[in-house]
PDB file of C-alpha atoms in Angstrom:
ATOM      1  CA  MET A   1      -1.111  20.082   8.649  1.00  0.00           C
ATOM      2  CA  THR A   2       1.520  22.591   7.708  1.00  0.00           C
ATOM      3  CA  GLY A   3       2.675  23.402   4.204  1.00  0.00           C
ATOM      4  CA  ARG A   4       5.663  21.093   4.623  1.00  0.00           C
ATOM      5  CA  ALA A   5       5.594  17.346   4.102  1.00  0.00           C
ATOM      6  CA  PRO A   6       6.211  15.380   7.315  1.00  0.00           C
ATOM      7  CA  SER A   7       9.279  13.298   8.029  1.00  0.00           C
ATOM      8  CA  LEU A   8       9.517   9.544   7.865  1.00  0.00           C
ATOM      9  CA  PRO A   9       9.519   7.395  10.989  1.00  0.00           C
ATOM     10  CA  GLY A  10      13.041   6.300  11.787  1.00  0.00           C
ATOM     11  CA  ARG A  11      14.553   9.130   9.711  1.00  0.00           C
ATOM     12  CA  PRO A  12      15.794  12.542  10.889  1.00  0.00           C
ATOM     13  CA  ASP A  13      12.737  14.460  12.050  1.00  0.00           C
ATOM     14  CA  PRO A  14      12.880  18.273  11.864  1.00  0.00           C
ATOM     15  CA  VAL A  15       9.650  18.446  13.875  1.00  0.00           C
ATOM     16  CA  GLY A  16      11.362  16.480  16.622  1.00  0.00           C
ATOM     17  CA  ASP A  17       8.227  15.038  18.221  1.00  0.00           C
ATOM     18  CA  GLY A  18       8.428  11.500  16.841  1.00  0.00           C
ATOM     19  CA  ARG A  19       4.689  11.475  16.214  1.00  0.00           C
ATOM     20  CA  PRO A  20       2.944   8.830  14.086  1.00  0.00           C
ATOM     21  CA  LEU A  21       1.939   9.712  10.539  1.00  0.00           C
ATOM     22  CA  VAL A  22      -1.534   9.425   9.039  1.00  0.00           C
ATOM     23  CA  LEU A  23      -1.754   7.298   5.903  1.00  0.00           C
ATOM     24  CA  ASP A  24      -4.454   7.681   3.283  1.00  0.00           C
ATOM     25  CA  GLY A  25      -7.332   5.264   2.685  1.00  0.00           C
ATOM     26  CA  GLY A  26      -8.645   3.165  -0.179  1.00  0.00           C
ATOM     27  CA  LEU A  27      -7.945   5.017  -3.423  1.00  0.00           C
ATOM     28  CA  SER A  28     -10.372   2.730  -5.250  1.00  0.00           C
ATOM     29  CA  THR A  29     -13.011   3.487  -2.615  1.00  0.00           C
ATOM     30  CA  VAL A  30     -12.898   7.210  -3.302  1.00  0.00           C
ATOM     31  CA  LEU A  31     -12.756   6.704  -7.073  1.00  0.00           C
ATOM     32  CA  GLU A  32     -15.842   4.505  -6.904  1.00  0.00           C
ATOM     33  CA  GLU A  33     -17.556   7.108  -4.738  1.00  0.00           C
ATOM     34  CA  ARG A  34     -16.815   9.542  -7.561  1.00  0.00           C
ATOM     35  CA  GLY A  35     -18.688   7.283 -10.009  1.00  0.00           C
ATOM     36  CA  HIS A  36     -15.919   5.270 -11.660  1.00  0.00           C
ATOM     37  CA  ASP A  37     -16.201   1.592 -12.617  1.00  0.00           C
ATOM     38  CA  LEU A  38     -13.059  -0.221 -11.458  1.00  0.00           C
ATOM     39  CA  SER A  39     -14.093  -3.744 -12.402  1.00  0.00           C
ATOM     40  CA  THR A  40     -11.466  -4.226 -15.123  1.00  0.00           C
ATOM     41  CA  SER A  41      -8.244  -6.154 -14.505  1.00  0.00           C
ATOM     42  CA  LEU A  42      -6.279  -2.901 -14.268  1.00  0.00           C
ATOM     43  CA  TRP A  43      -8.503  -1.589 -11.472  1.00  0.00           C
ATOM     44  CA  SER A  44      -7.638   2.014 -10.509  1.00  0.00           C
ATOM     45  CA  ALA A  45      -4.529   1.934 -12.732  1.00  0.00           C
ATOM     46  CA  ARG A  46      -6.783   2.429 -15.764  1.00  0.00           C
ATOM     47  CA  LEU A  47      -7.697   5.927 -14.638  1.00  0.00           C
ATOM     48  CA  VAL A  48      -4.072   7.092 -14.444  1.00  0.00           C
ATOM     49  CA  ARG A  49      -4.137   7.197 -18.232  1.00  0.00           C
ATOM     50  CA  GLU A  50      -7.830   7.831 -18.896  1.00  0.00           C
ATOM     51  CA  ARG A  51      -8.761  10.256 -16.079  1.00  0.00           C
ATOM     52  CA  PRO A  52      -5.626  11.555 -14.364  1.00  0.00           C
ATOM     53  CA  ASP A  53      -7.606  14.517 -13.021  1.00  0.00           C
ATOM     54  CA  GLU A  54      -9.819  12.134 -11.057  1.00  0.00           C
ATOM     55  CA  VAL A  55      -6.809  10.316  -9.590  1.00  0.00           C
ATOM     56  CA  VAL A  56      -5.439  13.670  -8.406  1.00  0.00           C
ATOM     57  CA  ALA A  57      -8.810  14.588  -6.927  1.00  0.00           C
ATOM     58  CA  ALA A  58      -9.028  11.295  -5.023  1.00  0.00           C
ATOM     59  CA  HIS A  59      -5.528  11.689  -3.593  1.00  0.00           C
ATOM     60  CA  ARG A  60      -6.257  15.280  -2.653  1.00  0.00           C
ATOM     61  CA  ALA A  61      -9.423  14.278  -0.795  1.00  0.00           C
ATOM     62  CA  PHE A  62      -7.245  12.209   1.527  1.00  0.00           C
ATOM     63  CA  VAL A  63      -4.722  15.009   2.021  1.00  0.00           C
ATOM     64  CA  ASP A  64      -7.518  17.431   2.832  1.00  0.00           C
ATOM     65  CA  ALA A  65      -8.808  14.887   5.364  1.00  0.00           C
ATOM     66  CA  GLY A  66      -5.463  14.817   7.145  1.00  0.00           C
ATOM     67  CA  ALA A  67      -3.387  12.181   5.343  1.00  0.00           C
ATOM     68  CA  GLU A  68       0.334  12.835   5.622  1.00  0.00           C
ATOM     69  CA  VAL A  69       1.295  10.017   3.255  1.00  0.00           C
ATOM     70  CA  VAL A  70      -0.499   9.285  -0.020  1.00  0.00           C
ATOM     71  CA  ILE A  71       0.000   5.993  -1.841  1.00  0.00           C
ATOM     72  CA  SER A  72       0.240   6.073  -5.636  1.00  0.00           C
ATOM     73  CA  ALA A  73      -2.157   4.314  -8.020  1.00  0.00           C
ATOM     74  CA  SER A  74       0.529   1.843  -9.149  1.00  0.00           C
ATOM     75  CA  TYR A  75      -0.681  -1.165  -7.124  1.00  0.00           C
ATOM     76  CA  GLN A  76      -2.050  -2.979 -10.181  1.00  0.00           C
ATOM     77  CA  MET A  77       0.651  -1.876 -12.621  1.00  0.00           C
ATOM     78  CA  SER A  78       3.053  -4.456 -14.042  1.00  0.00           C
ATOM     79  CA  HIS A  79       4.324  -5.367 -17.490  1.00  0.00           C
ATOM     80  CA  ALA A  80       2.671  -8.787 -17.291  1.00  0.00           C
ATOM     81  CA  GLY A  81      -0.626  -7.313 -16.187  1.00  0.00           C
ATOM     82  CA  TYR A  82      -0.603  -4.721 -18.941  1.00  0.00           C
ATOM     83  CA  ARG A  83       0.147  -7.321 -21.604  1.00  0.00           C
ATOM     84  CA  ALA A  84      -2.743  -9.448 -20.329  1.00  0.00           C
ATOM     85  CA  ALA A  85      -4.992  -6.382 -20.642  1.00  0.00           C
ATOM     86  CA  GLY A  86      -3.856  -5.737 -24.228  1.00  0.00           C
ATOM     87  CA  ARG A  87      -1.521  -2.875 -23.397  1.00  0.00           C
ATOM     88  CA  THR A  88       2.223  -2.503 -23.895  1.00  0.00           C
ATOM     89  CA  GLY A  89       5.225  -2.455 -21.602  1.00  0.00           C
ATOM     90  CA  ALA A  90       5.913   1.115 -22.702  1.00  0.00           C
ATOM     91  CA  GLU A  91       2.447   2.132 -21.560  1.00  0.00           C
ATOM     92  CA  CYS A  92       3.071   0.455 -18.219  1.00  0.00           C
ATOM     93  CA  ASP A  93       6.358   2.313 -17.784  1.00  0.00           C
ATOM     94  CA  ALA A  94       4.694   5.625 -18.589  1.00  0.00           C
ATOM     95  CA  ASP A  95       1.838   4.943 -16.169  1.00  0.00           C
ATOM     96  CA  LEU A  96       4.190   3.925 -13.350  1.00  0.00           C
ATOM     97  CA  ALA A  97       5.948   7.270 -13.662  1.00  0.00           C
ATOM     98  CA  ALA A  98       2.636   9.122 -14.007  1.00  0.00           C
ATOM     99  CA  SER A  99       1.212   7.521 -10.857  1.00  0.00           C
ATOM    100  CA  VAL A 100       3.964   9.067  -8.748  1.00  0.00           C
ATOM    101  CA  ARG A 101       3.661  12.410 -10.525  1.00  0.00           C
ATOM    102  CA  LEU A 102      -0.102  12.561  -9.949  1.00  0.00           C
ATOM    103  CA  ALA A 103       0.284  11.699  -6.272  1.00  0.00           C
ATOM    104  CA  ARG A 104       2.931  14.411  -5.939  1.00  0.00           C
ATOM    105  CA  GLU A 105       0.643  16.945  -7.606  1.00  0.00           C
ATOM    106  CA  ALA A 106      -2.167  16.074  -5.215  1.00  0.00           C
ATOM    107  CA  ALA A 107       0.091  16.134  -2.161  1.00  0.00           C
ATOM    108  CA  GLY A 108       1.047  19.723  -2.938  1.00  0.00           C
ATOM    109  CA  GLY A 109       3.921  19.651  -0.465  1.00  0.00           C
ATOM    110  CA  ARG A 110       1.586  18.709   2.401  1.00  0.00           C
ATOM    111  CA  ALA A 111       2.166  14.945   2.304  1.00  0.00           C
ATOM    112  CA  LEU A 112       4.789  12.377   1.443  1.00  0.00           C
ATOM    113  CA  VAL A 113       4.354  10.175  -1.625  1.00  0.00           C
ATOM    114  CA  ALA A 114       4.661   6.408  -1.275  1.00  0.00           C
ATOM    115  CA  ALA A 115       4.819   4.491  -4.556  1.00  0.00           C
ATOM    116  CA  SER A 116       2.641   1.392  -4.293  1.00  0.00           C
ATOM    117  CA  VAL A 117       4.264  -1.945  -5.081  1.00  0.00           C
ATOM    118  CA  GLY A 118       1.373  -4.385  -5.208  1.00  0.00           C
ATOM    119  CA  PRO A 119       1.798  -8.164  -4.889  1.00  0.00           C
ATOM    120  CA  TYR A 120       2.049 -10.817  -7.582  1.00  0.00           C
ATOM    121  CA  GLY A 121      -1.615 -11.558  -6.925  1.00  0.00           C
ATOM    122  CA  ALA A 122      -2.533  -8.120  -8.270  1.00  0.00           C
ATOM    123  CA  VAL A 123      -1.216  -9.188 -11.685  1.00  0.00           C
ATOM    124  CA  LEU A 124      -3.526 -12.187 -11.671  1.00  0.00           C
ATOM    125  CA  ALA A 125      -6.469  -9.897 -10.830  1.00  0.00           C
ATOM    126  CA  ASP A 126      -8.242 -12.824  -9.199  1.00  0.00           C
ATOM    127  CA  GLY A 127      -8.042 -11.899  -5.529  1.00  0.00           C
ATOM    128  CA  SER A 128      -5.171 -14.301  -4.842  1.00  0.00           C
ATOM    129  CA  GLU A 129      -3.500 -11.745  -2.565  1.00  0.00           C
ATOM    130  CA  TYR A 130      -6.245 -12.816  -0.144  1.00  0.00           C
ATOM    131  CA  ARG A 131      -5.479 -16.546  -0.598  1.00  0.00           C
ATOM    132  CA  GLY A 132      -1.776 -16.811  -1.364  1.00  0.00           C
ATOM    133  CA  TYR A 133       0.184 -18.501  -4.163  1.00  0.00           C
ATOM    134  CA  ASP A 134       2.760 -20.824  -2.662  1.00  0.00           C
ATOM    135  CA  GLY A 135       3.585 -22.428  -6.026  1.00  0.00           C
ATOM    136  CA  VAL A 136       5.041 -19.254  -7.551  1.00  0.00           C
ATOM    137  CA  ASP A 137       8.851 -19.461  -7.580  1.00  0.00           C
ATOM    138  CA  ARG A 138      11.252 -16.687  -6.633  1.00  0.00           C
ATOM    139  CA  ALA A 139      12.480 -16.200 -10.194  1.00  0.00           C
ATOM    140  CA  THR A 140       8.934 -15.363 -11.301  1.00  0.00           C
ATOM    141  CA  LEU A 141       8.562 -12.908  -8.437  1.00  0.00           C
ATOM    142  CA  ARG A 142      11.878 -11.236  -9.305  1.00  0.00           C
ATOM    143  CA  ASP A 143      10.879 -10.970 -12.972  1.00  0.00           C
ATOM    144  CA  LEU A 144       7.629  -9.284 -11.980  1.00  0.00           C
ATOM    145  CA  HIS A 145       8.898  -6.862  -9.372  1.00  0.00           C
ATOM    146  CA  GLY A 146      12.356  -5.947 -10.695  1.00  0.00           C
ATOM    147  CA  PRO A 147      11.424  -3.849 -13.759  1.00  0.00           C
ATOM    148  CA  ARG A 148       8.638  -1.930 -12.087  1.00  0.00           C
ATOM    149  CA  LEU A 149      10.718  -1.215  -8.999  1.00  0.00           C
ATOM    150  CA  GLU A 150      13.302   0.391 -11.268  1.00  0.00           C
ATOM    151  CA  ARG A 151      10.637   2.548 -12.934  1.00  0.00           C
ATOM    152  CA  LEU A 152       9.024   3.573  -9.670  1.00  0.00           C
ATOM    153  CA  VAL A 153      12.357   4.459  -8.070  1.00  0.00           C
ATOM    154  CA  ALA A 154      13.250   6.569 -11.121  1.00  0.00           C
ATOM    155  CA  ALA A 155       9.964   8.466 -10.710  1.00  0.00           C
ATOM    156  CA  GLY A 156      11.222   9.909  -7.412  1.00  0.00           C
ATOM    157  CA  PRO A 157       8.791   8.933  -4.645  1.00  0.00           C
ATOM    158  CA  ASP A 158       9.633   9.655  -1.028  1.00  0.00           C
ATOM    159  CA  LEU A 159       9.341   5.966  -0.193  1.00  0.00           C
ATOM    160  CA  LEU A 160       7.918   2.671  -1.451  1.00  0.00           C
ATOM    161  CA  ALA A 161       4.850   0.884  -0.085  1.00  0.00           C
ATOM    162  CA  CYS A 162       5.320  -2.852  -0.693  1.00  0.00           C
ATOM    163  CA  GLU A 163       1.830  -3.872   0.275  1.00  0.00           C
ATOM    164  CA  THR A 164      -0.843  -6.575   0.577  1.00  0.00           C
ATOM    165  CA  LEU A 165       1.781  -9.330   0.433  1.00  0.00           C
ATOM    166  CA  PRO A 166       0.313 -12.769   1.241  1.00  0.00           C
ATOM    167  CA  GLU A 167       3.542 -14.758   0.989  1.00  0.00           C
ATOM    168  CA  LEU A 168       6.688 -14.628   3.110  1.00  0.00           C
ATOM    169  CA  ALA A 169       8.830 -15.444   0.059  1.00  0.00           C
ATOM    170  CA  GLU A 170       7.504 -12.400  -1.792  1.00  0.00           C
ATOM    171  CA  GLY A 171       8.550 -10.163   1.080  1.00  0.00           C
ATOM    172  CA  GLU A 172      12.002 -11.736   1.043  1.00  0.00           C
ATOM    173  CA  VAL A 173      12.346 -11.218  -2.721  1.00  0.00           C
ATOM    174  CA  LEU A 174      11.301  -7.572  -2.464  1.00  0.00           C
ATOM    175  CA  VAL A 175      13.833  -6.891   0.294  1.00  0.00           C
ATOM    176  CA  GLU A 176      16.565  -8.452  -1.848  1.00  0.00           C
ATOM    177  CA  LEU A 177      15.564  -6.423  -4.918  1.00  0.00           C
ATOM    178  CA  LEU A 178      15.368  -3.171  -2.981  1.00  0.00           C
ATOM    179  CA  GLU A 179      18.863  -3.670  -1.645  1.00  0.00           C
ATOM    180  CA  GLU A 180      20.010  -4.026  -5.260  1.00  0.00           C
ATOM    181  CA  VAL A 181      17.890  -1.361  -6.953  1.00  0.00           C
ATOM    182  CA  ALA A 182      17.560   1.370  -4.304  1.00  0.00           C
ATOM    183  CA  PRO A 183      19.477   0.561  -1.123  1.00  0.00           C
ATOM    184  CA  HIS A 184      18.885   3.997   0.395  1.00  0.00           C
ATOM    185  CA  LEU A 185      15.244   4.615  -0.543  1.00  0.00           C
ATOM    186  CA  PRO A 186      12.938   4.167   2.483  1.00  0.00           C
ATOM    187  CA  TYR A 187      10.250   1.521   2.173  1.00  0.00           C
ATOM    188  CA  TRP A 188       7.724  -0.398   4.197  1.00  0.00           C
ATOM    189  CA  LEU A 189       6.493  -3.977   3.941  1.00  0.00           C
ATOM    190  CA  SER A 190       2.885  -4.774   4.803  1.00  0.00           C
ATOM    191  CA  PHE A 191       1.188  -8.158   4.625  1.00  0.00           C
ATOM    192  CA  SER A 192      -2.365  -9.375   4.149  1.00  0.00           C
ATOM    193  CA  CYS A 193      -3.288 -11.706   6.985  1.00  0.00           C
ATOM    194  CA  ARG A 194      -5.914 -14.186   8.166  1.00  0.00           C
ATOM    195  CA  PRO A 195      -6.987 -15.409  11.611  1.00  0.00           C
ATOM    196  CA  GLY A 196      -4.473 -17.402  13.604  1.00  0.00           C
ATOM    197  CA  GLY A 197      -1.610 -14.927  13.333  1.00  0.00           C
ATOM    198  CA  ARG A 198      -0.719 -15.975   9.798  1.00  0.00           C
ATOM    199  CA  LEU A 199      -0.300 -14.403   6.389  1.00  0.00           C
ATOM    200  CA  ASN A 200      -2.968 -15.258   3.847  1.00  0.00           C
ATOM    201  CA  GLY A 201      -0.421 -17.591   2.266  1.00  0.00           C
ATOM    202  CA  GLY A 202      -0.002 -19.479   5.539  1.00  0.00           C
ATOM    203  CA  ALA A 203       3.334 -18.342   6.998  1.00  0.00           C
ATOM    204  CA  PRO A 204       3.370 -16.940  10.550  1.00  0.00           C
ATOM    205  CA  PHE A 205       3.173 -13.157  10.635  1.00  0.00           C
ATOM    206  CA  ALA A 206       5.946 -13.217  13.248  1.00  0.00           C
ATOM    207  CA  GLN A 207       8.343 -14.485  10.554  1.00  0.00           C
ATOM    208  CA  ALA A 208       7.315 -11.711   8.178  1.00  0.00           C
ATOM    209  CA  ALA A 209       7.831  -9.105  10.894  1.00  0.00           C
ATOM    210  CA  ALA A 210      11.472 -10.174  11.131  1.00  0.00           C
ATOM    211  CA  LEU A 211      12.226  -9.314   7.487  1.00  0.00           C
ATOM    212  CA  ALA A 212      12.909  -5.614   8.038  1.00  0.00           C
ATOM    213  CA  ARG A 213      16.436  -4.524   7.172  1.00  0.00           C
ATOM    214  CA  GLY A 214      18.306  -1.869   5.259  1.00  0.00           C
ATOM    215  CA  ALA A 215      16.168   1.179   4.485  1.00  0.00           C
ATOM    216  CA  CYS A 216      12.956  -0.377   5.827  1.00  0.00           C
ATOM    217  CA  VAL A 217      11.153   2.192   7.983  1.00  0.00           C
ATOM    218  CA  ALA A 218       8.118   0.101   8.971  1.00  0.00           C
ATOM    219  CA  ILE A 219       6.629  -3.361   8.677  1.00  0.00           C
ATOM    220  CA  GLY A 220       3.105  -4.497   9.347  1.00  0.00           C
ATOM    221  CA  VAL A 221      -0.379  -5.215   8.075  1.00  0.00           C
ATOM    222  CA  ASN A 222      -2.755  -3.874   5.452  1.00  0.00           C
ATOM    223  CA  CYS A 223      -6.001  -4.922   3.751  1.00  0.00           C
ATOM    224  CA  THR A 224      -6.686  -7.186   6.720  1.00  0.00           C
ATOM    225  CA  ALA A 225      -9.753  -7.165   8.967  1.00  0.00           C
ATOM    226  CA  PRO A 226      -9.311  -4.537  11.724  1.00  0.00           C
ATOM    227  CA  ALA A 227     -10.300  -7.078  14.395  1.00  0.00           C
ATOM    228  CA  LEU A 228      -7.164  -9.128  13.639  1.00  0.00           C
ATOM    229  CA  VAL A 229      -4.616  -6.332  13.989  1.00  0.00           C
ATOM    230  CA  ASP A 230      -4.106  -6.362  17.758  1.00  0.00           C
ATOM    231  CA  GLY A 231      -3.432 -10.095  17.849  1.00  0.00           C
ATOM    232  CA  LEU A 232      -1.012  -9.914  14.930  1.00  0.00           C
ATOM    233  CA  LEU A 233       1.046  -7.130  16.497  1.00  0.00           C
ATOM    234  CA  ASP A 234       0.964  -8.688  19.965  1.00  0.00           C
ATOM    235  CA  GLY A 235       2.239 -11.990  18.582  1.00  0.00           C
ATOM    236  CA  ALA A 236       5.265 -10.549  16.789  1.00  0.00           C
ATOM    237  CA  SER A 237       8.150  -8.146  17.190  1.00  0.00           C
ATOM    238  CA  ALA A 238      10.134  -6.034  14.755  1.00  0.00           C
ATOM    239  CA  GLU A 239      13.182  -3.789  14.780  1.00  0.00           C
ATOM    240  CA  VAL A 240      11.240  -0.990  13.055  1.00  0.00           C
ATOM    241  CA  PRO A 241       7.857   0.618  13.811  1.00  0.00           C
ATOM    242  CA  TRP A 242       4.596  -0.964  12.722  1.00  0.00           C
ATOM    243  CA  VAL A 243       2.569   0.200   9.724  1.00  0.00           C
ATOM    244  CA  VAL A 244      -1.162  -0.514  10.065  1.00  0.00           C
ATOM    245  CA  TYR A 245      -3.892   0.179   7.490  1.00  0.00           C
ATOM    246  CA  PRO A 246      -6.641  -2.449   7.595  1.00  0.00           C
ATOM    247  CA  ASN A 247      -9.616  -2.775   5.281  1.00  0.00           C
ATOM    248  CA  SER A 248     -13.247  -2.507   6.360  1.00  0.00           C
ATOM    249  CA  GLY A 249     -13.374  -6.158   7.412  1.00  0.00           C
ATOM    250  CA  ALA A 250     -15.555  -7.027   4.408  1.00  0.00           C
ATOM    251  CA  ALA A 251     -15.018  -9.974   2.035  1.00  0.00           C
ATOM    252  CA  TYR A 252     -13.621  -9.465  -1.484  1.00  0.00           C
ATOM    253  CA  ASP A 253     -15.430 -10.860  -4.526  1.00  0.00           C
ATOM    254  CA  PRO A 254     -12.761 -11.536  -7.203  1.00  0.00           C
ATOM    255  CA  GLU A 255     -15.355 -12.097  -9.929  1.00  0.00           C
ATOM    256  CA  GLY A 256     -17.124  -8.775  -9.558  1.00  0.00           C
ATOM    257  CA  LYS A 257     -14.035  -7.074  -8.065  1.00  0.00           C
ATOM    258  CA  THR A 258     -16.185  -5.652  -5.306  1.00  0.00           C
ATOM    259  CA  TRP A 259     -16.322  -5.788  -1.510  1.00  0.00           C
ATOM    260  CA  SER A 260     -19.266  -7.250   0.346  1.00  0.00           C
ATOM    261  CA  ASP A 261     -19.586  -4.097   2.448  1.00  0.00           C
ATOM    262  CA  PRO A 262     -18.507  -0.877   0.697  1.00  0.00           C
ATOM    263  CA  GLY A 263     -19.163   1.288   3.748  1.00  0.00           C
ATOM    264  CA  THR A 264     -16.473   3.201   5.584  1.00  0.00           C
ATOM    265  CA  PRO A 265     -15.078   1.294   8.582  1.00  0.00           C
ATOM    266  CA  VAL A 266     -15.320   2.915  11.982  1.00  0.00           C
ATOM    267  CA  PHE A 267     -11.907   3.442  13.510  1.00  0.00           C
ATOM    268  CA  THR A 268     -12.672   4.377  17.075  1.00  0.00           C
ATOM    269  CA  ALA A 269     -10.209   6.577  18.896  1.00  0.00           C
ATOM    270  CA  ASP A 270      -9.417   3.728  21.289  1.00  0.00           C
ATOM    271  CA  THR A 271      -8.670   1.335  18.428  1.00  0.00           C
ATOM    272  CA  VAL A 272      -6.315   3.709  16.657  1.00  0.00           C
ATOM    273  CA  ARG A 273      -4.602   4.747  19.875  1.00  0.00           C
ATOM    274  CA  GLY A 274      -4.208   1.087  20.742  1.00  0.00           C
ATOM    275  CA  TRP A 275      -2.252   0.544  17.527  1.00  0.00           C
ATOM    276  CA  ARG A 276      -0.166   3.599  18.292  1.00  0.00           C
ATOM    277  CA  GLY A 277       0.498   2.248  21.768  1.00  0.00           C
ATOM    278  CA  ARG A 278       1.694  -1.013  20.243  1.00  0.00           C
ATOM    279  CA  GLY A 279       4.304   0.871  18.231  1.00  0.00           C
ATOM    280  CA  ALA A 280       2.507   1.846  15.013  1.00  0.00           C
ATOM    281  CA  ARG A 281       4.041   4.925  13.422  1.00  0.00           C
ATOM    282  CA  LEU A 282       2.109   4.804  10.129  1.00  0.00           C
ATOM    283  CA  VAL A 283      -1.661   4.385  10.506  1.00  0.00           C
ATOM    284  CA  GLY A 284      -4.473   4.623   7.969  1.00  0.00           C
ATOM    285  CA  GLY A 285      -6.994   2.493   6.112  1.00  0.00           C
ATOM    286  CA  CYS A 286      -7.195   0.345   2.998  1.00  0.00           C
ATOM    287  CA  CYS A 287     -10.150  -0.842   0.896  1.00  0.00           C
ATOM    288  CA  GLY A 288     -13.417   0.561   2.216  1.00  0.00           C
ATOM    289  CA  THR A 289     -11.781   3.561   3.893  1.00  0.00           C
ATOM    290  CA  SER A 290     -12.966   6.870   2.464  1.00  0.00           C
ATOM    291  CA  ALA A 291     -11.726  10.373   3.211  1.00  0.00           C
ATOM    292  CA  ALA A 292     -14.063  10.432   6.217  1.00  0.00           C
ATOM    293  CA  GLY A 293     -12.341   7.329   7.576  1.00  0.00           C
ATOM    294  CA  VAL A 294      -8.937   8.977   7.206  1.00  0.00           C
ATOM    295  CA  ALA A 295     -10.225  12.061   9.002  1.00  0.00           C
ATOM    296  CA  ALA A 296     -11.312   9.802  11.871  1.00  0.00           C
ATOM    297  CA  VAL A 297      -7.840   8.236  12.062  1.00  0.00           C
ATOM    298  CA  ALA A 298      -6.227  11.668  12.043  1.00  0.00           C
ATOM    299  CA  ALA A 299      -8.524  12.884  14.800  1.00  0.00           C
ATOM    300  CA  ALA A 300      -7.745   9.845  16.940  1.00  0.00           C
ATOM    301  CA  LEU A 301      -3.999  10.174  16.505  1.00  0.00           C
ATOM    302  CA  ARG A 302      -4.001  13.912  17.135  1.00  0.00           C
ATOM    303  CA  GLY A 303      -6.599  13.932  19.913  1.00  0.00           C
TER     304      GLY A 303
END
């Protein structure tokens, strides 16, 4: 890593080598390793207000491990979610802005900052991003995502990470909103998937992969079992590079808000290079991936 943040895939690249970028890992994983209880409905978002120093430290652990993109702690932040937790919309707005600022502080010019845009299921805090919610209409999705997109864009991230989406319709709504709110801000879309080449909500991943347009720099998969990634990418095509950051392959317990296996997944060099060979330009890990896991990804990509 140099002292300069890397360039985005698909954007002008001063380095000129077109190399893939290393994403960070599970922010909650590192925060839990540091002794924090994340079992409330606000998850890691709670610490943005209560322990901002710890959020910075967790981000920085990933940068020190080789991450070239860090994802903000805004995944669980929404006005509806904050109201359900007894907090105000003003507090949500302040925390959305703070999440980007803290990530920027931790990056220290060595990494790009992606503002996390979590799915509707994150608001419910019941693990429904791993099941889907077909009955939620587009107006509800727009009402959820619109205000926080505006706040996150105003905070000045390098790009947006629209992530862990289980429903095709939610991806479509986000693309529409981004074209309205920030047509020139780079973003990626990544979906949570199940066996059979489908999103957790049931739609074929191949349909989701076709959503990329406008300022989209990557589309792909996150918080999905690593063993499913090859089949998902092989069964689809996209006009932009892939983004890949799977979880450990463990099962999520929505009651206890824990994973069945908290250990760091093993990303072998062959696995990571296989994703790169399939066209992945952004590669990292999600829940269960510690700083050591990110270091392994970086070593595989750079080896």
